Amino acid sequence: MRIKLLGAPVDALNMKETVNQIEGFLQRDGKSHFIITLNPEYLYRAQYNEELMKLVHEADLVTPDGTGIVWAAKMAGMPVPERVTGIDLMLSLIPKAAKAGWRVFLLGAAPGVAEEAAANLKKQYPSLIIAGTHDGYFKPHEEDSVVKEIAAAKPQLLFVALGMPRQEQWIHKHKNKMGVPVVMGVGGSFDVIAGKVERVAPWLQKMNLEWLGRLMKEPQRWKRQLVLPKFAWLVIMKYKLKI
Ligand code: UDP
């Protein structure tokens, strides 16, 4: 089921159902499917940025990425089963890819990080086929050659870690030229998989406090997180105070 949250579609699926849906995308020919893991920060910005909102409407699958989205859906009276974050979804798809032989391409993060992430994934799933990797610090004039490199590598799954919302804009702009069946943005996931950044402890994640843990690990994020109370206020105004 698809719900509408502050004007954006969100698929009310749990992790297992999301993975099943993506498996379905991979079995169909031709079309390139674009997945957005929607977090509060993106949804807040999309309220004031038509282009960002349009991208969410054009995505084939929109997952509730973060406690804030799960909470907002509950406030709106349209609860979603659980949060489906970019990194968790990626790490759920990798063993499936290893088993099914889906080729995986990692684009993004600082030079060397995508390779290290790929090596760590390969260590854990030796049958995983890495179709290619490329860092995320290419110049605008190199964009076409990156797109060609990906198309030539013929991956079935492309993970793009350029940060939000640049990765979503990039995917939307190039997806039809690359011919990749499933493409999704994964933010800082390669840094975590490569072991450059430690993920917030599971107990904090379970207490819905991943945002707090990230703030403690990466204090420079405080400016970005200022958006969270603004997002919460927007949700309360719309769904509780009905202003
Ligand atoms: N990044 C990149 N190219 C850029 C800017 C950022 O590849 O021009 C990468 C950066 O190295 C990091 C990721 O994008 O690996 C963004 O991580 P962040 O945790 O900020 O993700 P977000 O919270 O935006 O999803």
Coordinates of N, CA and C and ligand atoms in Angstrom, one line a residue:
M1 N 0.8 -1.2 0.0 CA 0.0 0.0 0.0 C 0.9 1.3 0.0
R2 N 0.4 2.3 -0.7 CA 1.1 3.5 -0.8 C 0.4 4.6 0.0
I3 N 1.0 5.3 0.9 CA 0.4 6.3 1.7 C 0.9 7.7 1.2
K4 N 0.2 8.8 1.6 CA 0.8 10.1 1.2 C 1.1 10.8 2.5
L5 N 2.3 11.3 2.6 CA 2.8 12.0 3.8 C 3.3 13.3 3.4
L6 N 2.7 14.4 3.9 CA 3.1 15.8 3.5 C 3.3 15.9 2.0
G7 N 2.4 15.3 1.3 CA 2.4 15.5 -0.2 C 3.3 14.5 -0.9
A8 N 4.0 13.6 -0.2 CA 4.9 12.7 -0.9 C 4.4 11.2 -0.7
P9 N 4.5 10.4 -1.7 CA 4.1 9.0 -1.6 C 5.2 8.2 -0.8
V10 N 4.7 7.3 0.0 CA 5.6 6.4 0.8 C 5.0 5.1 0.8
D11 N 5.8 4.1 0.4 CA 5.3 2.7 0.4 C 5.3 2.1 1.8
A12 N 4.1 1.7 2.2 CA 4.0 1.1 3.6 C 4.3 -0.4 3.6
L13 N 5.6 -0.7 3.4 CA 6.1 -2.1 3.3 C 7.1 -2.3 4.4
N14 N 7.2 -3.5 4.9 CA 8.3 -3.8 5.8 C 9.6 -4.2 5.0
M15 N 10.7 -4.5 5.6 CA 11.9 -4.7 4.9 C 11.7 -5.9 3.9
K16 N 11.1 -7.0 4.4 CA 11.0 -8.2 3.6 C 10.1 -7.9 2.4
E17 N 9.0 -7.2 2.6 CA 8.2 -6.9 1.4 C 8.9 -6.0 0.4
T18 N 9.7 -5.0 1.0 CA 10.4 -4.1 0.1 C 11.4 -4.9 -0.8
V19 N 12.1 -5.9 -0.1 CA 13.1 -6.7 -0.9 C 12.4 -7.5 -1.9
N20 N 11.2 -8.1 -1.6 CA 10.4 -8.8 -2.5 C 10.0 -8.0 -3.7
Q21 N 9.6 -6.8 -3.4 CA 9.2 -5.9 -4.5 C 10.4 -5.6 -5.5
I22 N 11.6 -5.4 -4.9 CA 12.8 -5.1 -5.7 C 13.2 -6.4 -6.5
E23 N 13.0 -7.6 -5.9 CA 13.2 -8.8 -6.7 C 12.3 -8.8 -7.9
G24 N 11.1 -8.4 -7.7 CA 10.1 -8.3 -8.8 C 10.6 -7.4 -9.9
F25 N 11.2 -6.2 -9.5 CA 11.7 -5.2 -10.5 C 12.8 -5.9 -11.3
L26 N 13.6 -6.7 -10.6 CA 14.8 -7.3 -11.3 C 14.3 -8.4 -12.3
Q27 N 13.2 -9.0 -12.0 CA 12.7 -10.0 -12.9 C 12.0 -9.5 -14.2
R28 N 11.6 -8.2 -14.1 CA 11.0 -7.6 -15.3 C 12.1 -7.0 -16.2
D29 N 11.9 -7.0 -17.5 CA 12.9 -6.5 -18.4 C 12.8 -5.0 -18.6
G30 N 13.8 -4.5 -19.2 CA 13.7 -3.1 -19.8 C 13.8 -2.0 -18.8
K31 N 12.8 -1.7 -18.1 CA 12.7 -0.5 -17.3 C 13.7 -0.4 -16.2
S32 N 14.2 0.9 -16.0 CA 15.1 1.1 -14.9 C 14.2 1.6 -13.7
H33 N 14.4 1.0 -12.6 CA 13.6 1.3 -11.4 C 14.4 2.2 -10.4
F34 N 13.8 3.2 -9.9 CA 14.5 4.2 -9.1 C 13.8 4.1 -7.7
I35 N 14.7 3.9 -6.7 CA 14.2 3.7 -5.3 C 14.7 4.9 -4.4
I36 N 13.8 5.5 -3.7 CA 14.2 6.6 -2.8 C 14.0 6.1 -1.4
T37 N 15.0 6.2 -0.5 CA 14.8 6.0 0.9 C 14.6 7.4 1.5
L38 N 13.3 7.6 1.8 CA 12.9 9.0 2.2 C 13.1 9.3 3.6
N39 N 14.0 10.3 3.9 CA 14.1 10.7 5.4 C 13.5 12.0 5.6
P40 N 13.3 12.4 6.9 CA 12.6 13.6 7.3 C 13.2 14.8 6.6
E41 N 14.6 14.8 6.6 CA 15.3 16.0 6.0 C 14.9 16.2 4.6
Y42 N 14.9 15.1 3.8 CA 14.5 15.2 2.4 C 13.0 15.7 2.3
L43 N 12.2 15.1 3.0 CA 10.7 15.4 2.9 C 10.5 16.8 3.3
Y44 N 11.2 17.3 4.3 CA 11.1 18.7 4.7 C 11.5 19.7 3.6
R45 N 12.7 19.3 3.0 CA 13.2 20.2 1.9 C 12.2 20.2 0.7
A46 N 11.6 19.0 0.5 CA 10.7 18.9 -0.6 C 9.5 19.7 -0.5
Q47 N 9.1 20.1 0.7 CA 8.0 21.0 0.9 C 8.2 22.3 0.2
Y48 N 9.4 22.7 0.1 CA 9.8 24.0 -0.4 C 10.5 23.9 -1.7
N49 N 10.7 22.7 -2.2 CA 11.5 22.6 -3.5 C 10.7 21.6 -4.4
E50 N 10.1 22.2 -5.4 CA 9.3 21.4 -6.3 C 10.0 20.2 -7.0
E51 N 11.3 20.5 -7.3 CA 12.0 19.5 -8.0 C 12.2 18.2 -7.1
L52 N 12.5 18.5 -5.9 CA 12.7 17.3 -4.9 C 11.4 16.6 -4.8
M53 N 10.3 17.3 -4.7 CA 9.0 16.6 -4.5 C 8.7 15.8 -5.8
K54 N 9.0 16.3 -6.9 CA 8.7 15.6 -8.2 C 9.5 14.3 -8.3
L55 N 10.8 14.4 -7.8 CA 11.6 13.2 -7.8 C 10.9 12.0 -7.0
V56 N 10.4 12.4 -5.9 CA 9.8 11.3 -5.0 C 8.5 10.8 -5.7
H57 N 7.8 11.6 -6.4 CA 6.6 11.2 -7.1 C 7.0 10.3 -8.3
E58 N 8.2 10.5 -8.9 CA 8.6 9.7 -10.0 C 9.3 8.4 -9.6
A59 N 9.6 8.2 -8.3 CA 10.3 7.0 -7.9 C 9.4 5.8 -7.9
D60 N 10.0 4.7 -8.2 CA 9.1 3.4 -8.3 C 8.8 2.9 -6.9
L61 N 9.7 3.2 -6.0 CA 9.5 2.7 -4.6 C 10.1 3.8 -3.7
V62 N 9.3 4.1 -2.6 CA 9.8 5.1 -1.6 C 9.7 4.5 -0.3
T63 N 10.8 4.3 0.4 CA 10.8 3.6 1.7 C 10.8 4.6 2.8
P64 N 10.2 4.3 4.0 CA 10.3 5.2 5.1 C 11.6 5.1 5.8
D65 N 12.5 6.0 5.5 CA 13.9 5.9 6.0 C 14.0 6.8 7.3
G66 N 13.8 6.1 8.4 CA 14.1 6.9 9.7 C 12.8 6.9 10.6
T67 N 13.2 7.0 11.8 CA 12.1 7.1 12.9 C 11.2 8.2 12.6
G68 N 11.7 9.3 12.2 CA 10.8 10.5 12.0 C 9.7 10.3 11.0
I69 N 10.0 9.5 9.9 CA 9.0 9.2 8.9 C 8.0 8.2 9.5
V70 N 8.5 7.2 10.2 CA 7.6 6.2 10.8 C 6.6 6.9 11.8
W71 N 7.2 7.9 12.6 CA 6.4 8.6 13.6 C 5.4 9.5 12.8
A72 N 5.8 10.2 11.8 CA 4.9 11.1 11.0 C 3.7 10.3 10.4
A73 N 4.0 9.1 9.9 CA 2.9 8.2 9.3 C 1.9 7.9 10.4
K74 N 2.4 7.6 11.6 CA 1.5 7.3 12.7 C 0.6 8.5 13.1
M75 N 1.3 9.6 13.1 CA 0.5 10.9 13.4 C -0.5 11.1 12.4
A76 N -0.2 10.8 11.1 CA -1.2 11.0 10.0 C -2.3 9.9 10.0
G77 N -2.2 9.0 10.9 CA -3.2 7.9 10.9 C -3.0 6.9 9.8
M78 N -1.8 6.8 9.2 CA -1.5 5.8 8.2 C -0.2 5.1 8.5
P79 N -0.2 4.3 9.6 CA 1.1 3.8 10.0 C 1.8 2.9 9.0
V80 N 3.1 3.0 9.0 CA 3.9 2.1 8.1 C 4.5 1.1 9.1
P81 N 4.8 -0.2 8.5 CA 5.2 -1.3 9.4 C 6.5 -1.0 10.2
E82 N 7.5 -0.5 9.5 CA 8.8 -0.3 10.1 C 9.7 0.6 9.3
R83 N 10.8 1.1 9.9 CA 11.7 1.9 9.1 C 12.5 1.1 8.1
V84 N 12.7 1.5 6.9 CA 13.5 0.8 5.9 C 14.6 1.8 5.5
T85 N 15.8 1.7 6.1 CA 16.8 2.7 5.8 C 17.6 2.2 4.6
G86 N 18.4 3.2 4.0 CA 19.2 2.9 2.8 C 20.2 1.8 3.1
I87 N 20.9 1.9 4.2 CA 22.0 0.9 4.5 C 21.4 -0.4 4.8
D88 N 20.3 -0.5 5.6 CA 19.7 -1.8 5.9 C 19.1 -2.4 4.6
L89 N 18.5 -1.6 3.8 CA 18.0 -2.2 2.5 C 19.1 -2.7 1.6
M90 N 20.2 -1.9 1.5 CA 21.4 -2.4 0.8 C 21.9 -3.7 1.3
L91 N 22.1 -3.7 2.6 CA 22.6 -4.9 3.3 C 21.7 -6.1 3.2
S92 N 20.4 -5.9 3.0 CA 19.4 -7.0 2.8 C 19.5 -7.5 1.3
L93 N 19.8 -6.5 0.4 CA 19.8 -6.9 -1.0 C 21.1 -7.7 -1.4
I94 N 22.2 -7.3 -0.7 CA 23.5 -7.9 -1.1 C 23.5 -9.5 -1.0
P95 N 23.1 -10.1 0.1 CA 23.1 -11.6 0.1 C 22.2 -12.1 -1.0
K96 N 21.1 -11.5 -1.3 CA 20.2 -11.9 -2.4 C 21.0 -11.8 -3.8
A97 N 21.7 -10.7 -3.9 CA 22.5 -10.5 -5.1 C 23.5 -11.6 -5.3
A98 N 24.2 -11.9 -4.2 CA 25.3 -12.9 -4.2 C 24.7 -14.3 -4.6
K99 N 23.5 -14.6 -4.1 CA 22.9 -15.8 -4.4 C 22.3 -15.9 -5.8
A100 N 21.7 -14.8 -6.3 CA 21.1 -14.8 -7.6 C 22.0 -14.4 -8.7
G101 N 23.2 -14.0 -8.4 CA 24.2 -13.6 -9.4 C 23.9 -12.2 -10.0
W102 N 23.2 -11.4 -9.2 CA 22.9 -10.0 -9.7 C 24.2 -9.2 -9.6
R103 N 24.6 -8.5 -10.6 CA 25.9 -7.8 -10.6 C 25.6 -6.4 -9.9
V104 N 26.6 -6.0 -9.1 CA 26.4 -4.8 -8.2 C 27.5 -3.8 -8.6
F105 N 27.0 -2.5 -8.7 CA 28.0 -1.4 -8.9 C 27.9 -0.5 -7.8
L106 N 29.0 0.0 -7.2 CA 29.0 1.0 -6.2 C 29.6 2.3 -6.7
L107 N 28.7 3.3 -6.7 CA 29.2 4.7 -7.1 C 29.1 5.6 -5.9
G108 N 30.2 6.3 -5.6 CA 30.1 7.3 -4.6 C 31.2 7.2 -3.5
A109 N 31.1 8.2 -2.6 CA 32.1 8.3 -1.5 C 33.5 8.7 -1.9
A110 N 34.4 8.9 -1.0 CA 35.7 9.4 -1.3 C 36.5 8.3 -2.1
P111 N 37.5 8.8 -2.8 CA 38.3 7.8 -3.6 C 38.8 6.6 -2.7
G112 N 38.6 5.4 -3.2 CA 39.0 4.2 -2.5 C 38.0 3.6 -1.6
V113 N 37.0 4.4 -1.1 CA 36.0 3.9 -0.2 C 35.1 2.9 -0.8
A114 N 34.6 3.2 -2.0 CA 33.7 2.2 -2.7 C 34.4 0.8 -2.9
E115 N 35.7 0.9 -3.3 CA 36.5 -0.3 -3.4 C 36.6 -1.1 -2.1
E116 N 36.9 -0.4 -1.0 CA 37.0 -1.0 0.3 C 35.7 -1.6 0.7
A117 N 34.6 -0.9 0.5 CA 33.3 -1.4 0.8 C 33.0 -2.7 0.0
A118 N 33.4 -2.6 -1.3 CA 33.1 -3.8 -2.2 C 34.0 -5.0 -1.7
A119 N 35.2 -4.7 -1.3 CA 36.1 -5.8 -0.8 C 35.5 -6.4 0.5
N120 N 35.0 -5.6 1.4 CA 34.4 -6.1 2.6 C 33.1 -6.9 2.3
L121 N 32.3 -6.5 1.4 CA 31.1 -7.2 1.0 C 31.5 -8.6 0.4
K122 N 32.5 -8.5 -0.4 CA 33.0 -9.7 -1.1 C 33.6 -10.8 -0.1
K123 N 34.2 -10.2 0.9 CA 34.7 -11.1 2.0 C 33.6 -11.8 2.7
Q124 N 32.5 -11.1 2.9 CA 31.4 -11.7 3.6 C 30.6 -12.6 2.6
Y125 N 30.5 -12.2 1.3 CA 29.7 -13.0 0.4 C 30.6 -13.3 -0.9
P126 N 31.4 -14.3 -0.8 CA 32.4 -14.5 -1.8 C 31.8 -14.7 -3.2
S127 N 30.6 -15.1 -3.3 CA 30.0 -15.3 -4.7 C 29.4 -13.9 -5.3
L128 N 29.5 -12.9 -4.5 CA 29.0 -11.6 -5.0 C 29.8 -11.1 -6.2
I129 N 29.1 -10.7 -7.2 CA 29.8 -10.1 -8.4 C 29.7 -8.6 -8.3
I130 N 30.9 -8.0 -8.2 CA 31.1 -6.6 -8.2 C 31.3 -6.2 -9.6
A131 N 30.3 -5.5 -10.2 CA 30.5 -5.1 -11.7 C 31.4 -4.0 -11.8
G132 N 31.5 -3.2 -10.7 CA 32.5 -2.0 -10.8 C 32.3 -1.1 -9.6
T133 N 33.2 -0.2 -9.4 CA 33.1 0.8 -8.4 C 33.6 2.2 -9.0
H134 N 33.2 3.3 -8.4 CA 33.7 4.6 -8.8 C 33.5 5.5 -7.7
D135 N 34.4 6.4 -7.4 CA 34.2 7.4 -6.3 C 33.2 8.4 -6.7
G136 N 32.8 9.2 -5.7 CA 31.8 10.2 -5.9 C 32.3 11.6 -6.1
Y137 N 33.6 11.8 -6.3 CA 34.1 13.1 -6.4 C 34.6 13.4 -7.8
F138 N 33.8 13.0 -8.8 CA 34.1 13.3 -10.2 C 33.6 14.7 -10.6
K139 N 34.2 15.3 -11.6 CA 33.9 16.7 -12.0 C 32.7 16.6 -13.0
P140 N 31.9 17.7 -13.1 CA 30.8 17.7 -14.0 C 31.1 17.2 -15.4
H141 N 32.3 17.6 -15.9 CA 32.6 17.2 -17.3 C 33.0 15.7 -17.4
E142 N 33.2 15.0 -16.2 CA 33.5 13.6 -16.2 C 32.2 12.7 -16.1
E143 N 31.1 13.4 -15.9 CA 29.8 12.8 -15.7 C 29.4 11.7 -16.8
D144 N 29.6 12.2 -18.0 CA 29.2 11.3 -19.1 C 30.1 10.0 -19.1
S145 N 31.3 10.2 -18.8 CA 32.2 9.0 -18.9 C 31.8 8.0 -17.7
V146 N 31.4 8.6 -16.5 CA 31.0 7.7 -15.4 C 29.7 7.0 -15.8
V147 N 28.8 7.7 -16.5 CA 27.5 7.0 -16.9 C 27.9 5.9 -17.9
K148 N 28.8 6.2 -18.8 CA 29.2 5.2 -19.8 C 29.8 4.0 -19.2
E149 N 30.7 4.3 -18.2 CA 31.4 3.2 -17.4 C 30.4 2.3 -16.8
I150 N 29.3 2.9 -16.2 CA 28.3 2.1 -15.5 C 27.5 1.2 -16.5
A151 N 27.1 1.9 -17.6 CA 26.3 1.2 -18.6 C 27.1 0.0 -19.1
A152 N 28.4 0.2 -19.3 CA 29.3 -0.9 -19.9 C 29.4 -2.0 -18.9
A153 N 29.4 -1.7 -17.6 CA 29.6 -2.8 -16.6 C 28.4 -3.6 -16.4
K154 N 27.2 -3.2 -17.0 CA 26.0 -3.9 -17.0 C 25.6 -4.5 -15.6
P155 N 25.5 -3.6 -14.6 CA 25.1 -4.1 -13.3 C 23.5 -4.3 -13.3
Q156 N 23.0 -5.1 -12.3 CA 21.6 -5.2 -12.1 C 21.2 -4.2 -11.0
L157 N 22.1 -4.0 -10.1 CA 21.9 -3.1 -8.9 C 23.0 -2.1 -8.9
L158 N 22.5 -0.8 -8.8 CA 23.5 0.3 -8.7 C 23.2 1.1 -7.4
F159 N 24.1 1.1 -6.5 CA 24.0 1.9 -5.3 C 24.8 3.2 -5.4
V160 N 24.1 4.3 -5.2 CA 24.7 5.6 -5.4 C 24.8 6.3 -4.1
A161 N 26.1 6.6 -3.7 CA 26.3 7.2 -2.4 C 27.0 8.6 -2.6
L162 N 26.1 9.6 -3.0 CA 26.6 10.9 -3.3 C 26.1 11.9 -2.2
G163 N 25.3 11.4 -1.3 CA 24.6 12.3 -0.3 C 23.3 12.7 -0.9
M164 N 22.4 13.0 0.0 CA 21.1 13.4 -0.3 C 21.0 14.9 -0.4
P165 N 20.3 15.6 -1.3 CA 19.6 15.0 -2.4 C 20.3 14.8 -3.7
R166 N 21.6 15.1 -3.7 CA 22.4 15.0 -5.0 C 22.3 13.7 -5.6
Q167 N 22.3 12.6 -4.8 CA 22.3 11.3 -5.4 C 20.9 11.0 -6.1
E168 N 19.8 11.5 -5.5 CA 18.5 11.3 -6.2 C 18.4 12.1 -7.5
Q169 N 19.0 13.4 -7.5 CA 19.0 14.2 -8.7 C 19.8 13.5 -9.8
W170 N 20.9 13.0 -9.3 CA 21.9 12.3 -10.3 C 21.2 11.1 -10.9
I171 N 20.6 10.3 -10.1 CA 20.0 9.1 -10.6 C 18.9 9.4 -11.6
H172 N 18.1 10.4 -11.2 CA 16.9 10.7 -12.0 C 17.4 11.2 -13.4
K173 N 18.5 12.0 -13.4 CA 19.0 12.6 -14.6 C 19.6 11.5 -15.6
H174 N 20.2 10.5 -15.0 CA 21.0 9.5 -15.8 C 20.4 8.1 -15.9
K175 N 19.4 7.8 -15.2 CA 19.0 6.4 -15.1 C 18.6 5.8 -16.5
N176 N 18.0 6.6 -17.3 CA 17.6 6.0 -18.6 C 18.8 5.7 -19.6
K177 N 19.9 6.4 -19.3 CA 21.1 6.2 -20.1 C 21.9 5.0 -19.7
M178 N 21.7 4.6 -18.4 CA 22.5 3.5 -17.9 C 22.0 2.1 -18.0
G179 N 20.6 2.0 -18.2 CA 20.0 0.7 -18.4 C 20.2 -0.2 -17.2
V180 N 20.2 0.3 -16.0 CA 20.3 -0.6 -14.8 C 18.9 -0.8 -14.2
P181 N 18.5 -2.1 -14.0 CA 17.2 -2.3 -13.6 C 16.8 -1.7 -12.2
V182 N 17.7 -1.7 -11.3 CA 17.4 -1.1 -9.9 C 18.5 -0.2 -9.5
V183 N 18.1 1.1 -9.2 CA 19.1 2.1 -8.8 C 18.6 2.8 -7.5
M184 N 19.5 2.9 -6.5 CA 19.0 3.5 -5.3 C 20.1 4.4 -4.7
G185 N 19.7 5.4 -4.0 CA 20.7 6.3 -3.2 C 20.9 5.7 -1.9
V186 N 22.1 5.7 -1.4 CA 22.4 5.1 -0.1 C 23.2 6.0 0.9
G187 N 23.3 7.3 0.6 CA 23.9 8.2 1.5 C 25.3 7.8 1.9
G188 N 25.5 7.8 3.3 CA 26.9 7.5 3.8 C 27.1 6.0 4.0
S189 N 26.4 5.1 3.3 CA 26.5 3.7 3.6 C 27.9 3.1 3.3
F190 N 28.5 3.6 2.2 CA 29.8 3.0 1.8 C 30.8 3.2 2.9
D191 N 30.7 4.4 3.5 CA 31.7 4.8 4.6 C 31.5 3.8 5.8
V192 N 30.3 3.4 6.0 CA 30.1 2.5 7.1 C 30.6 1.1 6.7
I193 N 30.2 0.6 5.5 CA 30.6 -0.7 5.1 C 32.1 -0.9 4.9
A194 N 32.7 0.3 4.6 CA 34.2 0.2 4.4 C 34.9 0.3 5.8
G195 N 34.1 0.6 6.8 CA 34.7 0.7 8.2 C 35.3 2.1 8.5
K196 N 34.9 3.1 7.7 CA 35.4 4.5 7.9 C 34.6 5.2 9.0
V197 N 33.4 4.9 9.0 CA 32.5 5.5 10.0 C 31.8 4.3 10.7
E198 N 31.7 4.4 12.0 CA 31.0 3.4 12.7 C 29.5 3.7 12.8
R199 N 28.7 2.7 12.6 CA 27.3 2.9 12.7 C 26.9 3.0 14.2
V200 N 25.8 3.7 14.4 CA 25.3 3.9 15.7 C 24.9 2.5 16.3
A201 N 25.2 2.4 17.6 CA 25.0 1.1 18.3 C 23.5 0.6 18.1
P202 N 23.4 -0.7 18.0 CA 22.0 -1.3 17.7 C 21.0 -0.9 18.8
W203 N 21.5 -0.8 20.1 CA 20.5 -0.5 21.2 C 20.0 1.0 21.0
L204 N 20.8 1.9 20.5 CA 20.3 3.2 20.3 C 19.4 3.2 19.1
Q205 N 19.7 2.4 18.1 CA 18.8 2.3 16.9 C 17.4 1.8 17.4
K206 N 17.5 0.7 18.3 CA 16.2 0.2 18.7 C 15.4 1.2 19.5
M207 N 16.1 2.1 20.2 CA 15.3 3.1 21.0 C 14.9 4.3 20.2
N208 N 15.1 4.1 18.8 CA 14.7 5.2 17.9 C 15.6 6.4 18.1
L209 N 16.8 6.2 18.5 CA 17.7 7.3 18.8 C 19.0 7.3 17.9
E210 N 18.8 6.8 16.7 CA 19.9 6.7 15.7 C 20.4 8.2 15.4
W211 N 19.4 9.1 15.3 CA 19.8 10.5 15.0 C 20.7 11.1 16.1
L212 N 20.4 10.7 17.4 CA 21.3 11.2 18.5 C 22.7 10.6 18.4
G213 N 22.7 9.3 18.1 CA 24.0 8.6 18.0 C 24.8 9.2 16.9
R214 N 24.2 9.5 15.7 CA 24.9 10.1 14.6 C 25.4 11.5 15.0
L215 N 24.6 12.2 15.8 CA 25.0 13.6 16.2 C 26.3 13.5 17.1
M216 N 26.3 12.4 17.9 CA 27.4 12.3 18.8 C 28.7 11.9 18.0
K217 N 28.5 11.0 17.1 CA 29.7 10.6 16.3 C 30.2 11.6 15.3
E218 N 29.2 12.3 14.7 CA 29.5 13.3 13.7 C 28.9 14.7 14.1
P219 N 29.5 15.4 15.1 CA 28.9 16.6 15.6 C 28.6 17.7 14.5
Q220 N 29.4 17.6 13.4 CA 29.2 18.6 12.4 C 27.8 18.4 11.7
R221 N 27.1 17.4 12.1 CA 25.7 17.2 11.5 C 24.7 18.0 12.2
W222 N 25.0 18.8 13.3 CA 24.0 19.4 14.0 C 23.2 20.4 13.2
K223 N 23.8 21.1 12.2 CA 23.1 22.0 11.4 C 22.0 21.4 10.6
R224 N 22.4 20.2 10.0 CA 21.4 19.4 9.2 C 20.3 18.9 10.1
Q225 N 20.6 18.6 11.3 CA 19.5 18.0 12.2 C 18.6 19.1 12.7
L226 N 18.9 20.4 12.5 CA 18.0 21.4 12.9 C 16.7 21.3 12.2
V227 N 16.7 20.6 11.1 CA 15.5 20.4 10.3 C 14.5 19.5 11.0
L228 N 15.0 18.6 11.9 CA 14.1 17.6 12.5 C 13.0 18.2 13.4
P229 N 13.2 19.2 14.3 CA 12.1 19.8 15.0 C 11.2 20.6 14.0
K230 N 11.7 21.2 13.0 CA 10.8 21.9 12.0 C 9.9 20.9 11.3
F231 N 10.5 19.7 11.0 CA 9.7 18.7 10.4 C 8.6 18.2 11.3
A232 N 9.0 18.0 12.6 CA 8.0 17.5 13.6 C 6.9 18.5 13.7
W233 N 7.2 19.8 13.7 CA 6.2 20.8 13.9 C 5.2 20.8 12.7
L234 N 5.8 20.7 11.5 CA 5.0 20.6 10.3 C 4.0 19.4 10.3
V235 N 4.5 18.3 10.8 CA 3.6 17.1 10.9 C 2.5 17.4 12.0
I236 N 2.9 18.0 13.1 CA 1.9 18.2 14.1 C 0.8 19.2 13.6
M237 N 1.3 20.3 12.9 CA 0.3 21.3 12.4 C -0.6 20.6 11.4
K238 N -0.1 19.8 10.5 CA -0.9 19.3 9.5 C -1.9 18.2 10.0
Y239 N -1.4 17.3 10.8 CA -2.2 16.1 11.2 C -2.8 16.2 12.5
K240 N -2.3 17.0 13.4 CA -3.0 17.0 14.8 C -3.8 18.3 14.9
L241 N -3.1 19.5 14.6 CA -3.8 20.7 14.8 C -4.6 21.1 13.5
K242 N -4.4 20.3 12.5 CA -5.1 20.5 11.2 C -5.1 21.9 10.7
I243 N -3.9 22.6 10.8 CA -3.8 24.0 10.3 C -3.4 24.0 8.9
Ligands
UDP1 N1 29.8 12.3 -1.4 C1 30.3 12.0 -2.6 N2 30.5 13.1 -3.5 C2 30.2 14.4 -3.1 C3 29.7 14.6 -1.8 C4 29.5 13.5 -0.9 O1 30.5 10.9 -3.0 O2 30.4 15.3 -3.9 C5 29.7 11.1 -0.4 C6 30.4 11.3 0.9 O3 31.7 10.9 0.8 C7 29.6 10.3 1.8 C8 28.2 10.4 1.1 O4 28.3 11.0 -0.1 O5 30.1 9.0 1.6 C9 27.2 11.2 2.0 O6 27.1 10.7 3.3 P1 26.1 11.3 4.3 O7 26.2 10.5 5.5 O8 26.2 12.8 4.4 O9 24.7 10.9 3.6 P2 23.2 11.5 3.7 O10 23.0 11.7 5.1 O11 23.3 12.8 2.9 O12 22.4 10.5 3.0

